[in-house]
Coordinates of C-alpha atoms in Angstrom, one line a residue:
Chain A
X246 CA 0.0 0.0 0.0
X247 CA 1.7 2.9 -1.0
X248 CA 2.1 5.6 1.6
X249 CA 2.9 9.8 1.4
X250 CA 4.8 12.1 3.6
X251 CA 5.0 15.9 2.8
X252 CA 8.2 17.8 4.4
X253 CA 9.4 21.1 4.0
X254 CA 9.8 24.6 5.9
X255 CA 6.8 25.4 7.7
X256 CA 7.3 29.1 7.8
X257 CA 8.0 31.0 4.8
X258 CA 8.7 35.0 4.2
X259 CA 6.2 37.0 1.7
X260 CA 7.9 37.0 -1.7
X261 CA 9.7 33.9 -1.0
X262 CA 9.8 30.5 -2.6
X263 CA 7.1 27.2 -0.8
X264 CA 9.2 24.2 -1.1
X265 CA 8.4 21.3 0.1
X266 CA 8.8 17.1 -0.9
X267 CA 6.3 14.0 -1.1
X268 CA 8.1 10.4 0.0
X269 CA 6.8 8.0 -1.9
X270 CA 6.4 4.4 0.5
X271 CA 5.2 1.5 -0.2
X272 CA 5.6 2.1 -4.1
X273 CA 7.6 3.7 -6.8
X274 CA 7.7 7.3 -8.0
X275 CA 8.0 6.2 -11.3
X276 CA 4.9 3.4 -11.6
X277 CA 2.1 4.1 -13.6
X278 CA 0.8 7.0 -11.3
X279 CA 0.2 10.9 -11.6
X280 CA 1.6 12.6 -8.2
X281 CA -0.6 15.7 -7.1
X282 CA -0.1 18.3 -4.8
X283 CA -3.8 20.4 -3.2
X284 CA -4.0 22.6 -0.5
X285 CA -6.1 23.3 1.5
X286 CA -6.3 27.2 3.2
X287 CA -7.6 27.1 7.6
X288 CA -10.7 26.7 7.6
X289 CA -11.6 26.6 4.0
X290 CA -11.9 24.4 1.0
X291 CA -9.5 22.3 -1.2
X292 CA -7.7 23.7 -4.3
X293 CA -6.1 21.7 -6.6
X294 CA -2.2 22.8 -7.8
X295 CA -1.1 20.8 -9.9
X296 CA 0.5 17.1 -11.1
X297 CA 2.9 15.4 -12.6
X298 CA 4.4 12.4 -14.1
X299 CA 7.4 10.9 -13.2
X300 CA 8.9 11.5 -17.1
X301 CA 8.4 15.2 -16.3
X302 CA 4.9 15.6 -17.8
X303 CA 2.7 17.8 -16.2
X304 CA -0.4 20.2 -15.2
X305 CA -0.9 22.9 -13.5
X306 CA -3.9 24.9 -12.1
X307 CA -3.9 28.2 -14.7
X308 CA -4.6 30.3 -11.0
X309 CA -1.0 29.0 -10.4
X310 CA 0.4 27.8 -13.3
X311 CA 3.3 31.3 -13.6
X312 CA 4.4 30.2 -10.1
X313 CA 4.5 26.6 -10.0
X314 CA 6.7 24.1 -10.9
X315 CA 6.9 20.6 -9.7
X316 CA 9.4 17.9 -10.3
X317 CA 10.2 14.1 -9.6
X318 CA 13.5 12.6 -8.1
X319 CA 13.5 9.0 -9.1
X320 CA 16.8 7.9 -6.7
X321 CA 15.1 9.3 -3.7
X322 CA 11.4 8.4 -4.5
X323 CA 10.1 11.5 -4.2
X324 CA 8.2 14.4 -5.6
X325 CA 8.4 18.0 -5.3
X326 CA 6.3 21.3 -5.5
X327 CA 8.1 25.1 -5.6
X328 CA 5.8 28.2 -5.0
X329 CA 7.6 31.5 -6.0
X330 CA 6.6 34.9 -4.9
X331 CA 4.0 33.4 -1.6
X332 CA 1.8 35.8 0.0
X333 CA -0.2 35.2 3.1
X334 CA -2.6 34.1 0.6
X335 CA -0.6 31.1 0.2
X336 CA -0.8 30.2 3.8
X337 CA -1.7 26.8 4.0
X338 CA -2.3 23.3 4.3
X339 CA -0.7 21.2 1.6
X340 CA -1.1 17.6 0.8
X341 CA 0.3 15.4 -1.5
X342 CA -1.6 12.9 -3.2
X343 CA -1.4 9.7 -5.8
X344 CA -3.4 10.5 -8.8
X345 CA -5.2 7.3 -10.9
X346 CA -7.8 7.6 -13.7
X347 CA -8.1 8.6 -17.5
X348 CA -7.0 11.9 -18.1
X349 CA -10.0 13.7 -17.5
X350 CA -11.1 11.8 -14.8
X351 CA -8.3 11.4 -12.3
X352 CA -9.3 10.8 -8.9
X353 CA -6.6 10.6 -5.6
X354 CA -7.2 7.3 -3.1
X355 CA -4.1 8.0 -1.1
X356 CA -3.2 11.2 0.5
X357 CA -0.5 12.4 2.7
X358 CA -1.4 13.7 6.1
X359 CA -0.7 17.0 5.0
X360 CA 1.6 20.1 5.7
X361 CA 0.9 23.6 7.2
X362 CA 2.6 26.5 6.2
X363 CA 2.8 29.8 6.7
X364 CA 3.5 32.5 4.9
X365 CA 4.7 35.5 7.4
X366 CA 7.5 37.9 7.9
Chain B
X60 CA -16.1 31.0 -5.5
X61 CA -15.9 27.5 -6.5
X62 CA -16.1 26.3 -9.9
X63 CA -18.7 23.5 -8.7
X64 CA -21.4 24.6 -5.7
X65 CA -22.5 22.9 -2.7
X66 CA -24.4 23.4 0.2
X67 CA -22.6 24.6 2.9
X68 CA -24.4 22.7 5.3
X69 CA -26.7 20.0 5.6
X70 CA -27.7 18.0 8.8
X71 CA -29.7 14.8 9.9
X72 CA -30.7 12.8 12.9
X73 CA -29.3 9.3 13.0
X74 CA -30.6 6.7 10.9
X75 CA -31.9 9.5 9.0
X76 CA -30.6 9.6 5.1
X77 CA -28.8 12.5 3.6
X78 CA -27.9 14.5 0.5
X79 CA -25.3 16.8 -0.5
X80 CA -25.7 18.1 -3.9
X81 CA -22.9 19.3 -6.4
X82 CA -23.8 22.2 -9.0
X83 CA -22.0 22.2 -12.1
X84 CA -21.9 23.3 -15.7
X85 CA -21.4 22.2 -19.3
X86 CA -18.1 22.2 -18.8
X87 CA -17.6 19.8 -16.0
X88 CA -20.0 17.6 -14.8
X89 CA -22.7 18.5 -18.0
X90 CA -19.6 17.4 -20.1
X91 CA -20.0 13.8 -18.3
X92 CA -16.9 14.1 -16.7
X93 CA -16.9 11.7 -13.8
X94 CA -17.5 12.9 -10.6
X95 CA -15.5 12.1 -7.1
X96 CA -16.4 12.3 -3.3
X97 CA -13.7 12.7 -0.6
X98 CA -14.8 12.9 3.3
X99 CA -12.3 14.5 5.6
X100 CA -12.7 14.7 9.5
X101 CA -11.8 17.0 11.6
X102 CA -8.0 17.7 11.1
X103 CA -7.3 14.8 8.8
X104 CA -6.2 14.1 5.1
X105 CA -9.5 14.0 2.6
X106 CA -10.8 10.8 2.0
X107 CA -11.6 8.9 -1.2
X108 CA -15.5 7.8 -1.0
X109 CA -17.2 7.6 -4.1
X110 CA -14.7 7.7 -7.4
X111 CA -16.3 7.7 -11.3
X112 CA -19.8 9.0 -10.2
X113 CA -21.1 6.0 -8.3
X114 CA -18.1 3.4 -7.4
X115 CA -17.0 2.6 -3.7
X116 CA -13.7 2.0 -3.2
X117 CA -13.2 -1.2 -0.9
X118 CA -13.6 -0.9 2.4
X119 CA -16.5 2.3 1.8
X120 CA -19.5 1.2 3.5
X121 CA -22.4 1.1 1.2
X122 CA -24.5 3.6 3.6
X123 CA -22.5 5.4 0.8
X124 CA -23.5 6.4 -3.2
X125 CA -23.4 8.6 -5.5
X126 CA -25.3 9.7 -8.6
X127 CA -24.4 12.2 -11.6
X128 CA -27.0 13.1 -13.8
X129 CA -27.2 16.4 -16.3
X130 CA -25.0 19.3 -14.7
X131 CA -25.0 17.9 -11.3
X132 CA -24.0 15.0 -9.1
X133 CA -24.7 13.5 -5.6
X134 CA -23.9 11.9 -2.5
X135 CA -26.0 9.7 -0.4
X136 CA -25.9 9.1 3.2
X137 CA -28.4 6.4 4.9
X138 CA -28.4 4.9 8.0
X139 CA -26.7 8.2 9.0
X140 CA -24.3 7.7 12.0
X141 CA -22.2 9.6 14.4
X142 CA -18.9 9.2 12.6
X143 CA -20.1 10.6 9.7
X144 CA -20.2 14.3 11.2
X145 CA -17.5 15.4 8.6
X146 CA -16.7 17.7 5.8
X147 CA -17.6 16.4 2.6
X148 CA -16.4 17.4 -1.0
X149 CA -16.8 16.9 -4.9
X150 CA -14.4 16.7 -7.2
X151 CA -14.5 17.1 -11.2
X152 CA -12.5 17.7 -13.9
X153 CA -13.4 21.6 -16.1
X154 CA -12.7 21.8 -19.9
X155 CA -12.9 25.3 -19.9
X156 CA -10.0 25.6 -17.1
X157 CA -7.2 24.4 -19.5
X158 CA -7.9 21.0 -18.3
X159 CA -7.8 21.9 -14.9
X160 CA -9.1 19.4 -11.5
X161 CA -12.0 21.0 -9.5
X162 CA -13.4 20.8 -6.4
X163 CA -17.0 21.7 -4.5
X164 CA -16.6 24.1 -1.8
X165 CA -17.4 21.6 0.6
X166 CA -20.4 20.8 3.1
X167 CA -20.6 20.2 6.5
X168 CA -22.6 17.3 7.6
X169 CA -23.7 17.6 11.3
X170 CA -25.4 14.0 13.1
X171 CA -28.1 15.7 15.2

């Protein structure tokens, strides 16, 4: 059963770059999967970001899409999002998730627990 | 404001059935993209419930089910029990978004 674990800083300064990683347990990073990253602001609903595959295709949410950029490392069995120029509007939680379907019908059965961060001077 | 709408809140005694609704348009769920349901308690990951409209992953009770029809979909509650008191939200996927993954605002399902 493949298992997720989001790390990364949990406080980040306005105009600075969200980085954080997705472990990949239980499976491989570069199976047959999409990898997704959604957050989720306090108290609020979820938003999707974006995916990707582990040969480097991927999708991003237009909202985001000219700050985002996520990546896969294959020797560490992982996956990555980068968020340039946060607000506090990008205050957070994040998740990482495994992505399965057709294209326009993906769906995500396994979720990490999810990461909060902050965006704060 | 969300690309697909539902209630914010809905409630039920248990034993009771509920539904939550999820509004769409042409280009989502009136497209006959499939539709998804996640649950998520209070300070957890979401939850995968209902996947492709009206399938239960294993282990999904089948107090659970879901229905799509013209722009909208939803999800069924019955035999409504305390655990359920949870948030509860759609998911779809928008042509007109560049191909983008959406989600219902979410509703709040209180056991009475």
């Amino acid at each position: 059963q493949v298992q997720l674990q989001e790390s990364g800083p949990r406080l980040v300064k306005p105009s600075g770059t969200l980085s954080l990683t997705c472990a990949v347990s239980g499976g491989s990073v570069s199976s047959t999967n999409w990898w997704t990253w959604v957050r989720q602001p306090p108290g609020t609903g979820l938003e999707w970001i974006g995916e990707i595959y582990h040969s480097a295709g991927t999708n991003y949410n237009p909202s985001l899409k000219s700050r985002v950029t996520m990546s896969v490392d294959k020797s560490k069995n992982q996956f990555s999002l980068n968020l340039n120029s946060v607000t506090a509007a990008d205050t957070a939680i994040y998740f990482c998730a495994r992505a399965v379907g057709r294209p326009s019908g993906r769906y995500f059965p396994v979720w990490g627990q999810g990461i909060l961060v902050t965006v704060s001077s | 404001q969300s690309v697909l709408t539902q209630p914010p809140s809905v409630s039920g005694a248990p034993g009771q059935r509920v539904t939550i609704s999820c509004s769409g348009s042409g280009s989502n769920i009136g497209a006959g993209y499939d539709v998804h349901w996640y649950q998520q308690l209070p300070g957890r990951a979401p939850k995968l419930l209902i996947y492709n409209d009206d399938n239960r992953p294993s282990g999904v009770p089948d107090r659970f089910s879901g229905s799509s029809s013209g722009t909208s979909a939803s999800l069924a509650i019955s035999g409504l029990q305390a655990e359920d008191e949870a948030d509860y939200f759609c998911q779809s996927f928008d042509s007109n978004l560049s191909g983008s993954r959406v989600f219902g605002g979410g509703t709040k399902l209180t056991v009475l």
